[in-house]
Structure formats: C-alpha cells, structure tokens
Amino acid sequence: MLFTLVCQAQFQFSGVIRDRDSRNPLPFATITTNTGVQTLSDLDGKFVILSRTPSLSLLVSYVGYAPNEILLENNSKFYSIELNPQRDQLKEVTVSSNARGLQIIKNVIARKSQNDPQKKLETFEFKAYNKLVITANPDSIKGSLDSVFIKKAKAGNHYKVDSSDYKFKKIISKQHLFQTERVSQFQYRGKALKETILGTKMAGFKQPIYEILSVNLQSFSVYDNQYELFETAYKSPISNTTFQNYRFKLIDSTTIHDRKSYLIYFKNKKKRKEAGLEGVLYVDAENFAINKAIMRIKGLLDISGTHEFEYFPEQKLWFPTQKLFKIVKGKNNYDIRILGETLAFDSGENDNNSRKKGASDFTYLFSETRLFDVKYNNPVSIKNPFQNMEVEKDAEIQNEAFWNRYRTDSLDLRSQRTYFTLDSVATKNKIEKRLFQGRKILNGYVPFGYFDMDLRYLVSFNNYEGFRFGLGGKTSNSFSKVIRLDGYIAYGLKDEQYKYNLGLSTRIDSNTNSWIGGSYTDDIREIASSSFAIDKKKF
C-alpha cells in the first residue's frame, strides 16, 4: 500500500533525435507532447520526458529541419526519431541563424549590468533546499544472471555465474548509493554572497563531512566572466571575450513566463572536448536577460549544469529559482585505474562498442537546488561577512518537522531507505569513527578518547641525546571545545635527561578558531635548526 501511495502514476519515456541522412544526433531539438510538456534533447540528441498525465503524441522541431509528429505506443518506452533536412532553406537558415545568434549575444553582453541580480539589486536574501544523490536508474540495468566461461590450463572450460548486474539492480531498486540534504540561507550585500547552512543531513553520518558541503558544483551566477562546473572554471559564453572562444547559433524560440525567448546554442571553437563549455542560453527577447541556461562539459566525466529563473515584473528582472547538476561517466579511448578499481570507458570514436556494462556506466550524481522566500532591496545584516559559508551549530540535529517544512517534495521510498540503510551500515562498520580517526592520523595524531597522541614525539635520534623517546599530545574536542591542554615528556638515552612541555589555552573566537594561552618548556634545541610551518602559528 505504501509503495502504491509513493509511486503515483507517472509516465516516462525517452528517445534520441537524429538527422535522417547523416544519422548524426541533433542537440537541443525541441520536443513537445500533446499535453504541453516540453523539453530539449541534450548534446547527444537524447531526451527524457516524465509526466503525470499520459501523452498521445510528440512534436519534434529543429531549425533547418521539417517538424516530425510521432504517435506514442502504449508498450514503447524508447523512440528513435529522425528529422528530414529542408534542403531548399537549409543554407539560408543556417547563415541567418548564426548572424542573428551573434547579434543577440552581443545584446546580452551589453546589458549584463542591467540584468545581473548581483549588480542591479543592492541587497537580496533567500532560502534554498538542496538534495544530492548518487544513484542509478534501475530500468537501464539488465539485471540478469550472465553465464561466464573461464578457460583454465589442463582443466577445460569452467562455468561461472556473473551476478554483479543482478545484485546491483536489486540494491539500486530499493535505495540510492548516497544522499544528502541541506537547507541554507543566502544573503547578498555589496559584493559578498554568504551561505549559512541551517540544516544538513548526510546518509551514514551524524556529523556532516564539511569537505562535501563546501564543494562548488556550479556557479550561482551565469553573468560572471568565469563559470564553474565541479570546481573547475571555464570562460563564460557571455564573458567580454566570448567571441574568441565560442560560436553561436539561433536554434529556436519559445515562451517562458509568457515572455518570448530565443534559444541560442553555443559551442567552443577548440576541437578538444575538454576545452570549454557547450550548451544553450535562453534569452528574453525584450530585455536580453538570461532566463534559462544549460552548461555542459564533456570529457572523462560528462558534467551538466542547468539554471532556471523567475521573472519579477516590478524590477524587470529574471531571478534564479532552480539549479540542476548532473555527472555521468563520459567517453575515453583508454581505461583508467582509480582507487584500486579499473573504470572501463566507451570509446569516443566508436559508438558501436559492445563491451559489457558495469555499475559505473549506470551510476550518476544528481543535485537539485530550489530557491524560495526571495526578498530584495531590504536591509540585510550579514554575520561574519568574510566567510563564504557558515554552518549553524544545530544544523546536523534538525528534526523531521524542520525537513518537512522545507522539502519541496516528500521523500520517496528509495530516499527513506537510503537514510535507514546507510545509517545502519555506517554504524555497524564504524565508518564515521574511522573517517574522523583517519583525519587525525593524517595530521600526525592517534585519538584515544579525550586525548590525541602526537606521533612526532615517539622516537627520534640526534648526536647529543642519541635515541630520544617520548610521549605527547593534546586533549580532543571530546574533552572540551573551549579548553585545550597540551604537552609532552621525552627522555634521551645518551644524556640521560628528561625534557617536557606543558600548555593550557582557551578558545576566544569560534568563527576564526582563535585561541589564547600559555606554555612552559624545559627542552633543548639544536643550533641553527629550523622550525617548519607544520603547526598552527603561536604568538
């Protein structure tokens, strides 16, 4: 009954759009159902439509091609659709669309300061809900038990059952591989955009992994001269030097929030796939503002970022409302070994590669961020504006009432199972404890409850002391987060003398992690020795 309630009737089908003559995929073709659902094909000509109402037909259109209407079949979930080039108009349309696309982008660049929220508005603030999952689509996995024959010397063929796909599909049908949620408040004043994380939930961890929280998947603004995808900066398609890097083409027009918009396809001039971005900019036909953007980079990873906007009539401004981000495995002519595992890639030159697909071929990372409670041109007080991100003290202990208040949709059964399963697995295998212990060991400490032992004091050798043995360390956060005791004691076998250090300090500012304290040392130091920057500076 629960499964039926969660999985309400949804109709999903996919396909690919190709040129009938060349069989090449047509990127960013417009696909519209008879019920009004509209989407674009991606760079590979592929599309997916998910609707709560059944559709009877699809209308596919593309500049320079005759439209094609396809009747949908009840039992078919995938459609290979071909478009016929309009030969008598193709040359004229192509030339004019390139010229018009170029002029539209020039207008976009000229009006950036009038359309960029961070330049037009003095202040703004909003809240954002983000959900990130690492998962796979169970329907794309065959999930059968394969027969494998292994030939061994002097023993003939041995029959073996390969159940990896079967097991993977069974797991992924019930849950995701990883999942996080977070609710943040964003505040902007002047040139500072500050994120304060109000709540964070990470499957398998009671305390969040801050390195994951701080990863910048995609830029907030599409107007900056540099656009970031997965911590890598690329020249923006609307930067001041864009015409040195990108080609543009007008491919279609559509309506967004009852306003006419142009669809401008852009592609990097360089032949190398990783050289730059490729995608589509939706441009308001009246004020030449960006009202939707699709950015993509194809290499070892196929990474895409989508930005959607809402129009504010009183300000004549398009403001961001949603960000989507996705990573899947790309194509490469060679296999790559990562973390002890060999990842096999489809060849970028041969689409007919028949190698057996593995879990990494189906797995993808998807992040969705929805913005709400937008307020602008009001007085904004930003606490600690020098920080780009801050995590509230109670962010990781928010209750379900908090999450239900901010989630755009309730968690489906797979997401609920993800938290339950990964929390159980992490607890049983002590993953969180091992991770935080590993962090301390990498910094030279071994944790023992309230005390972290410093590995540098265990043993050393010099001409005066001979072998020197010692024990030292500091109190951990389990002892206190505001008081710290530290010290060591050492003994030299050659000089037969004890040396020691004792220290006490207290934290005076949690935001800057500033401490004040004192220490006493009775030790020796080699003449002309150097102190290296491996410890926090003391003064």
XYZ file of C-alpha atoms in Angstrom:
539
model
C 0.000 0.000 0.000
C 2.850 2.393 0.898
C 4.600 1.616 -2.378
C 1.389 2.401 -4.284
C 0.942 5.714 -2.476
C 4.517 6.816 -3.138
C 4.714 5.732 -6.762
C 1.720 7.577 -8.110
C 1.042 7.156 -11.792
C 3.986 8.619 -13.710
C 4.580 8.197 -17.390
C 8.195 8.219 -18.524
C 9.659 7.657 -21.953
C 12.881 8.628 -23.680
C 14.428 8.737 -27.123
C 17.051 10.170 -29.429
C 16.740 12.705 -32.277
C 18.886 12.176 -35.401
C 19.463 13.600 -38.871
C 17.839 11.139 -41.308
C 20.664 11.412 -43.857
C 23.825 11.508 -41.729
C 22.423 9.684 -38.675
C 24.165 12.301 -36.523
C 22.382 13.303 -33.287
C 20.665 16.706 -33.230
C 21.462 18.555 -29.990
C 18.803 20.714 -28.336
C 15.919 19.800 -30.605
C 12.548 20.853 -29.157
C 10.221 18.016 -28.102
C 6.630 18.886 -27.165
C 3.916 16.456 -26.063
C 0.234 16.924 -26.911
C -0.336 17.646 -23.180
C 2.029 20.648 -23.281
C 5.136 19.136 -21.658
C 8.241 20.474 -23.404
C 11.911 19.560 -23.215
C 15.117 19.723 -25.249
C 17.380 16.948 -26.430
C 20.874 17.017 -24.938
C 24.206 17.234 -26.739
C 23.839 13.616 -27.841
C 20.329 14.154 -29.170
C 18.807 12.229 -26.236
C 15.772 13.257 -24.208
C 13.660 12.043 -21.290
C 10.077 13.115 -20.559
C 8.391 12.443 -17.209
C 4.723 13.356 -16.885
C 1.838 12.599 -14.538
C -0.589 12.549 -17.452
C -0.332 10.171 -20.425
C 0.695 11.632 -23.780
C -0.551 10.539 -27.177
C 1.977 12.199 -29.465
C 5.264 14.112 -29.710
C 6.077 17.042 -31.981
C 9.813 17.385 -32.695
C 11.172 20.580 -34.278
C 14.637 21.835 -35.156
C 15.860 24.817 -37.163
C 16.563 23.789 -40.770
C 14.511 20.578 -40.499
C 10.912 19.650 -41.208
C 8.912 19.062 -37.995
C 8.005 15.462 -37.247
C 4.998 14.330 -35.230
C 5.266 10.882 -33.613
C 2.353 8.869 -32.252
C 3.213 7.168 -28.965
C 2.672 3.474 -28.435
C 1.497 2.038 -25.117
C 4.238 -0.570 -24.827
C 7.144 1.515 -26.136
C 9.404 3.439 -23.747
C 12.140 4.473 -26.217
C 11.799 6.266 -29.565
C 14.417 6.824 -32.265
C 13.182 9.855 -34.188
C 14.615 11.127 -37.483
C 14.204 14.593 -39.000
C 14.458 15.489 -42.690
C 16.644 18.482 -43.633
C 14.795 21.206 -45.531
C 17.311 21.419 -48.355
C 15.834 24.402 -50.130
C 16.016 26.548 -46.972
C 18.912 24.982 -45.072
C 21.745 27.190 -46.336
C 19.777 30.408 -45.914
C 18.502 29.448 -42.455
C 21.944 28.399 -41.218
C 23.622 31.644 -42.248
C 20.880 33.872 -40.899
C 20.589 31.943 -37.636
C 24.325 32.283 -36.981
C 24.220 36.023 -37.651
C 21.117 36.566 -35.503
C 22.531 34.431 -32.703
C 25.706 36.509 -32.709
C 23.774 39.776 -32.505
C 21.569 38.502 -29.661
C 24.640 37.515 -27.606
C 26.137 40.980 -28.217
C 22.961 42.485 -26.751
C 23.153 40.103 -23.764
C 26.731 41.212 -23.009
C 25.877 44.889 -23.427
C 23.051 44.633 -20.874
C 24.710 42.355 -18.293
C 24.876 45.035 -15.621
C 21.137 45.742 -16.043
C 20.148 42.056 -15.842
C 22.606 40.625 -13.299
C 20.822 40.459 -9.883
C 24.147 40.987 -8.092
C 24.627 44.304 -9.889
C 21.079 45.560 -10.263
C 19.950 44.810 -6.697
C 21.572 46.424 -3.672
C 20.696 43.523 -1.412
C 18.801 40.242 -1.572
C 18.297 37.134 0.516
C 16.585 33.803 0.019
C 16.454 30.275 1.348
C 17.456 27.203 -0.651
C 16.739 23.487 -0.334
C 19.296 21.134 -1.888
C 19.146 17.390 -2.388
C 22.099 15.449 -3.768
C 22.009 11.752 -4.618
C 24.392 9.243 -6.138
C 22.182 6.654 -7.761
C 21.248 4.814 -10.961
C 18.105 4.165 -12.951
C 17.087 0.530 -12.286
C 15.246 0.348 -15.628
C 18.519 0.897 -17.521
C 20.183 -2.127 -15.868
C 19.641 -5.536 -17.442
C 19.819 -7.289 -14.076
C 20.099 -10.859 -15.371
C 22.437 -13.646 -14.310
C 25.129 -13.919 -17.000
C 26.974 -17.104 -17.881
C 30.753 -16.763 -17.993
C 33.131 -19.453 -19.250
C 36.682 -19.303 -17.899
C 39.286 -21.366 -19.692
C 41.930 -22.889 -17.400
C 45.016 -24.792 -18.454
C 44.564 -28.601 -18.469
C 41.120 -28.268 -16.993
C 38.895 -27.224 -19.884
C 36.141 -24.633 -19.599
C 34.712 -23.781 -16.196
C 31.195 -22.415 -15.931
C 30.657 -19.451 -13.646
C 27.635 -17.265 -12.922
C 28.161 -13.478 -13.006
C 25.545 -11.994 -10.672
C 27.006 -8.459 -10.357
C 24.321 -6.771 -12.509
C 21.573 -8.712 -10.749
C 22.814 -7.681 -7.293
C 23.387 -4.059 -8.322
C 19.881 -3.717 -9.778
C 18.394 -5.296 -6.666
C 20.162 -2.758 -4.441
C 19.532 0.310 -6.585
C 15.833 -0.545 -6.970
C 15.428 -0.164 -3.198
C 17.729 2.749 -2.381
C 20.303 5.268 -3.593
C 24.045 4.761 -3.113
C 24.452 8.063 -1.262
C 22.236 11.000 -0.338
C 22.483 14.408 1.323
C 20.054 17.228 2.036
C 20.612 20.752 3.230
C 18.697 23.956 3.833
C 20.600 27.220 3.558
C 20.007 30.919 3.876
C 21.787 33.091 1.310
C 22.415 36.799 1.901
C 23.885 39.319 -0.529
C 25.099 42.845 0.164
C 27.672 44.751 -1.840
C 29.947 42.109 -3.323
C 29.533 39.450 -0.636
C 27.248 36.410 -1.057
C 27.119 34.455 2.192
C 25.619 30.977 2.691
C 24.524 29.927 6.168
C 23.591 26.250 6.413
C 20.547 25.939 8.679
C 20.170 22.175 8.392
C 22.203 19.355 6.902
C 21.527 15.648 6.666
C 24.024 13.169 5.240
C 23.218 9.473 4.886
C 25.523 7.388 7.074
C 26.892 10.307 9.116
C 25.701 12.004 12.278
C 28.139 14.847 11.696
C 28.428 16.256 8.164
C 31.574 15.901 6.076
C 32.371 19.557 5.573
C 34.528 18.887 2.508
C 31.402 17.683 0.699
C 29.373 20.694 1.832
C 31.999 23.100 0.527
C 32.311 21.624 -2.994
C 31.093 24.176 -5.545
C 29.164 22.124 -8.106
C 28.116 25.074 -10.253
C 28.239 28.861 -10.193
C 25.402 30.822 -8.631
C 25.520 33.470 -11.359
C 25.561 32.954 -15.128
C 26.802 36.518 -15.677
C 30.330 36.165 -14.280
C 33.228 36.089 -16.755
C 34.214 32.702 -15.291
C 31.651 29.925 -14.943
C 32.374 26.991 -12.611
C 31.333 23.373 -13.078
C 32.513 20.933 -10.420
C 35.272 23.172 -9.018
C 36.654 23.971 -12.491
C 36.390 27.458 -14.004
C 35.657 27.969 -17.700
C 35.306 31.071 -19.817
C 31.656 32.088 -19.707
C 29.729 32.130 -23.024
C 28.740 35.719 -22.206
C 32.127 36.940 -20.995
C 33.641 40.069 -22.517
C 35.985 37.930 -24.656
C 33.426 35.285 -25.599
C 33.747 35.658 -29.368
C 37.358 34.475 -29.155
C 36.201 31.205 -27.604
C 32.648 30.371 -28.703
C 30.432 30.060 -31.754
C 26.725 30.889 -31.520
C 23.626 29.859 -33.422
C 19.933 30.728 -33.041
C 18.128 27.375 -32.993
C 14.561 28.182 -31.928
C 12.273 30.438 -29.926
C 9.877 29.619 -27.097
C 7.797 31.251 -24.356
C 8.842 31.377 -20.684
C 6.500 33.049 -18.176
C 4.515 34.479 -21.114
C 7.610 36.205 -22.489
C 9.179 35.349 -25.829
C 12.669 33.856 -25.545
C 15.385 32.950 -28.040
C 17.300 29.676 -27.790
C 20.982 30.305 -28.562
C 23.219 27.261 -28.993
C 26.905 27.857 -28.161
C 29.938 25.664 -28.677
C 33.643 26.118 -28.016
C 35.771 26.816 -31.087
C 38.535 24.470 -29.984
C 38.309 20.867 -31.162
C 39.379 19.344 -27.863
C 36.294 18.217 -25.916
C 37.558 19.439 -22.548
C 38.457 22.867 -23.962
C 35.269 24.635 -22.955
C 31.564 24.682 -22.374
C 28.753 23.776 -24.724
C 25.060 24.363 -24.237
C 22.017 26.587 -24.733
C 21.155 30.067 -23.451
C 17.518 31.158 -23.296
C 17.415 34.910 -23.865
C 14.469 37.223 -23.159
C 13.515 38.829 -26.485
C 12.709 42.165 -24.833
C 15.461 42.912 -22.302
C 18.047 40.301 -23.441
C 18.359 38.751 -19.983
C 19.206 35.079 -19.455
C 16.056 33.265 -18.300
C 17.408 29.718 -18.577
C 20.869 28.283 -19.165
C 22.234 24.812 -19.862
C 26.013 24.434 -19.454
C 27.860 21.215 -20.265
C 31.420 19.904 -20.457
C 32.237 16.504 -21.967
C 35.400 14.567 -21.148
C 36.163 11.668 -18.812
C 33.135 12.965 -16.947
C 30.039 14.273 -18.667
C 29.018 17.238 -16.475
C 25.994 19.462 -16.963
C 24.507 22.365 -15.030
C 21.093 23.940 -15.586
C 19.831 27.290 -14.288
C 16.166 28.323 -14.245
C 14.747 31.764 -13.452
C 11.543 33.563 -12.488
C 10.553 36.979 -13.808
C 9.975 39.834 -11.319
C 7.853 42.394 -13.247
C 8.308 45.248 -10.744
C 12.086 45.038 -11.138
C 12.028 43.841 -14.769
C 14.481 41.198 -13.612
C 14.932 37.433 -14.007
C 15.967 35.921 -10.645
C 17.279 32.320 -10.163
C 14.741 29.800 -8.874
C 16.372 26.408 -9.504
C 19.749 24.825 -10.217
C 20.271 21.297 -11.518
C 23.597 19.489 -11.717
C 24.466 16.040 -13.062
C 27.616 13.947 -13.547
C 27.799 10.731 -15.533
C 30.741 8.819 -16.940
C 31.954 10.169 -20.283
C 33.881 8.535 -23.094
C 37.576 7.750 -23.416
C 39.730 5.545 -25.620
C 41.546 4.068 -22.615
C 40.512 2.506 -19.313
C 41.588 4.342 -16.162
C 42.506 2.947 -12.748
C 41.091 4.952 -9.838
C 41.295 3.976 -6.148
C 42.222 0.413 -6.989
C 39.358 -0.075 -9.446
C 39.626 -0.056 -13.235
C 36.951 2.036 -14.930
C 36.168 0.930 -18.485
C 35.015 3.653 -20.891
C 33.161 3.569 -24.171
C 35.402 4.789 -26.963
C 34.826 8.349 -28.066
C 35.491 7.303 -31.646
C 33.360 4.169 -31.791
C 29.709 4.244 -30.777
C 29.287 0.542 -31.560
C 31.362 -0.616 -28.623
C 29.812 -3.839 -27.370
C 31.703 -4.204 -24.082
C 29.779 -5.400 -21.034
C 28.376 -2.536 -18.992
C 29.301 -2.261 -15.318
C 27.866 -0.383 -12.343
C 29.921 2.740 -13.124
C 28.205 3.026 -16.530
C 24.790 3.395 -14.898
C 25.730 5.385 -11.778
C 25.338 9.159 -11.760
C 25.381 12.084 -9.330
C 22.411 14.442 -9.374
C 21.918 17.617 -7.377
C 18.812 19.811 -7.322
C 18.592 23.190 -5.575
C 15.329 25.130 -5.273
C 15.281 28.790 -4.175
C 12.354 30.311 -2.260
C 11.402 33.167 0.128
C 13.223 35.685 -2.069
C 13.472 39.214 -0.639
C 15.388 42.075 -2.210
C 16.408 45.703 -1.606
C 15.745 45.319 2.114
C 18.318 45.965 4.878
C 20.458 42.819 5.217
C 22.719 42.130 8.189
C 25.378 39.534 7.320
C 27.080 37.873 10.245
C 30.798 37.243 9.624
C 30.723 38.516 6.001
C 34.350 37.422 5.457
C 33.149 33.800 5.398
C 31.615 32.383 2.231
C 29.902 29.581 4.145
C 28.947 29.014 7.763
C 27.260 26.019 9.397
C 24.853 26.657 12.256
C 25.687 24.769 15.462
C 22.452 22.769 15.445
C 22.391 22.184 11.666
C 23.064 18.436 11.915
C 20.429 17.759 14.604
C 17.340 19.265 12.967
C 14.186 17.169 13.443
C 11.790 15.837 10.792
C 9.408 18.767 11.300
C 12.182 21.082 10.101
C 12.845 18.990 6.986
C 9.180 18.569 6.133
C 8.789 22.346 6.296
C 11.483 22.976 3.693
C 11.378 19.938 1.397
C 9.757 20.706 -1.929
C 8.517 17.108 -2.177
C 8.240 14.423 0.489
C 10.922 11.756 0.414
C 10.036 8.772 -1.723
C 10.531 5.214 -0.534
C 14.005 4.878 -2.069
C 15.236 8.028 -0.297
C 13.815 6.908 3.047
C 15.503 3.524 2.687
C 18.781 5.238 1.773
C 18.948 7.014 5.138
C 17.897 3.922 7.075
C 20.268 1.531 5.277
C 23.369 3.737 5.116
C 22.946 4.862 8.733
C 22.773 1.195 9.763
C 25.768 0.194 7.630
C 27.860 3.143 8.848
C 27.035 2.376 12.485
C 27.773 -1.341 12.161
C 31.100 -0.804 10.399
C 32.014 2.304 12.445
C 32.643 4.211 9.206
C 32.157 7.664 10.706
C 34.501 6.908 13.625
C 37.156 5.527 11.274
C 36.892 8.547 8.981
C 37.455 11.077 11.762
C 40.237 8.929 13.233
C 41.861 8.784 9.799
C 41.772 12.565 9.538
C 43.675 12.887 12.823
C 46.239 10.250 11.835
C 46.935 12.145 8.596
C 47.674 15.196 10.763
C 50.032 13.182 12.974
C 47.747 12.225 15.865
C 46.253 8.964 17.147
C 42.971 9.538 19.046
C 42.402 7.880 22.427
C 39.072 9.179 23.735
C 39.733 12.533 25.435
C 43.396 12.557 24.357
C 45.056 12.756 20.899
C 48.594 11.327 20.957
C 51.167 13.199 18.839
C 53.178 10.697 16.751
C 56.142 13.049 16.318
C 57.267 12.634 19.916
C 57.501 8.839 19.978
C 61.095 8.373 18.815
C 63.909 10.416 17.233
C 67.694 10.499 17.084
C 70.385 13.183 17.382
C 74.092 13.283 18.298
C 73.579 14.835 21.747
C 70.701 12.715 23.075
C 71.201 9.605 20.989
C 67.857 7.888 20.751
C 65.124 10.079 22.199
C 61.816 8.526 23.287
C 58.755 10.475 24.323
C 55.019 10.777 24.680
C 52.938 13.842 23.887
C 49.671 15.165 22.560
C 46.673 17.318 23.329
C 43.144 16.995 24.621
C 40.441 16.401 21.994
C 37.062 18.033 21.413
C 35.533 15.187 23.423
C 37.293 16.644 26.472
C 36.342 20.264 25.719
C 35.769 22.505 22.698
C 36.889 25.666 24.505
C 39.734 24.441 26.760
C 42.828 22.646 25.470
C 45.654 21.025 27.423
C 48.786 20.001 25.554
C 52.285 18.854 26.343
C 54.924 16.150 26.067
C 57.645 14.396 28.019
C 60.819 12.963 26.460
C 63.965 11.151 27.604
C 67.381 10.937 25.907
C 69.319 7.673 26.321
C 72.714 9.360 25.788
C 72.401 12.452 28.008
C 70.027 10.672 30.414
C 67.865 13.750 30.895
C 64.086 14.312 30.868
C 62.561 17.148 28.813
C 58.977 18.327 28.978
C 56.370 20.862 27.886
C 53.026 21.855 29.450
C 50.442 24.193 27.965
C 46.937 25.490 28.578
C 44.819 27.544 26.155
C 41.228 28.658 25.671
C 39.287 29.471 22.516
C 38.262 33.116 22.259
C 36.532 33.034 18.839
C 34.866 30.016 17.257
C 34.484 31.628 13.811
C 38.192 32.324 13.316
C 39.282 29.439 15.605
C 41.477 31.826 17.600
C 42.983 30.646 20.891
C 44.939 32.334 23.664
C 47.074 30.516 26.218
C 50.472 29.927 27.735
C 53.022 27.139 27.979
C 56.252 26.246 29.749
C 59.029 24.283 28.038
C 62.191 22.734 29.502
C 63.951 21.221 26.487
C 66.980 21.505 24.211
C 67.237 22.633 20.619
C 69.925 22.018 18.040
C 71.960 25.080 16.994
C 70.832 26.549 13.647
C 67.818 24.251 13.488
C 64.683 25.377 11.640
C 61.032 25.410 12.618
C 58.715 24.384 9.817
C 55.173 25.568 9.254
C 53.584 22.265 10.243
C 51.961 23.603 13.410
C 49.453 26.373 13.899
C 51.193 29.697 14.441
C 51.605 30.763 18.041
C 52.162 34.261 19.344
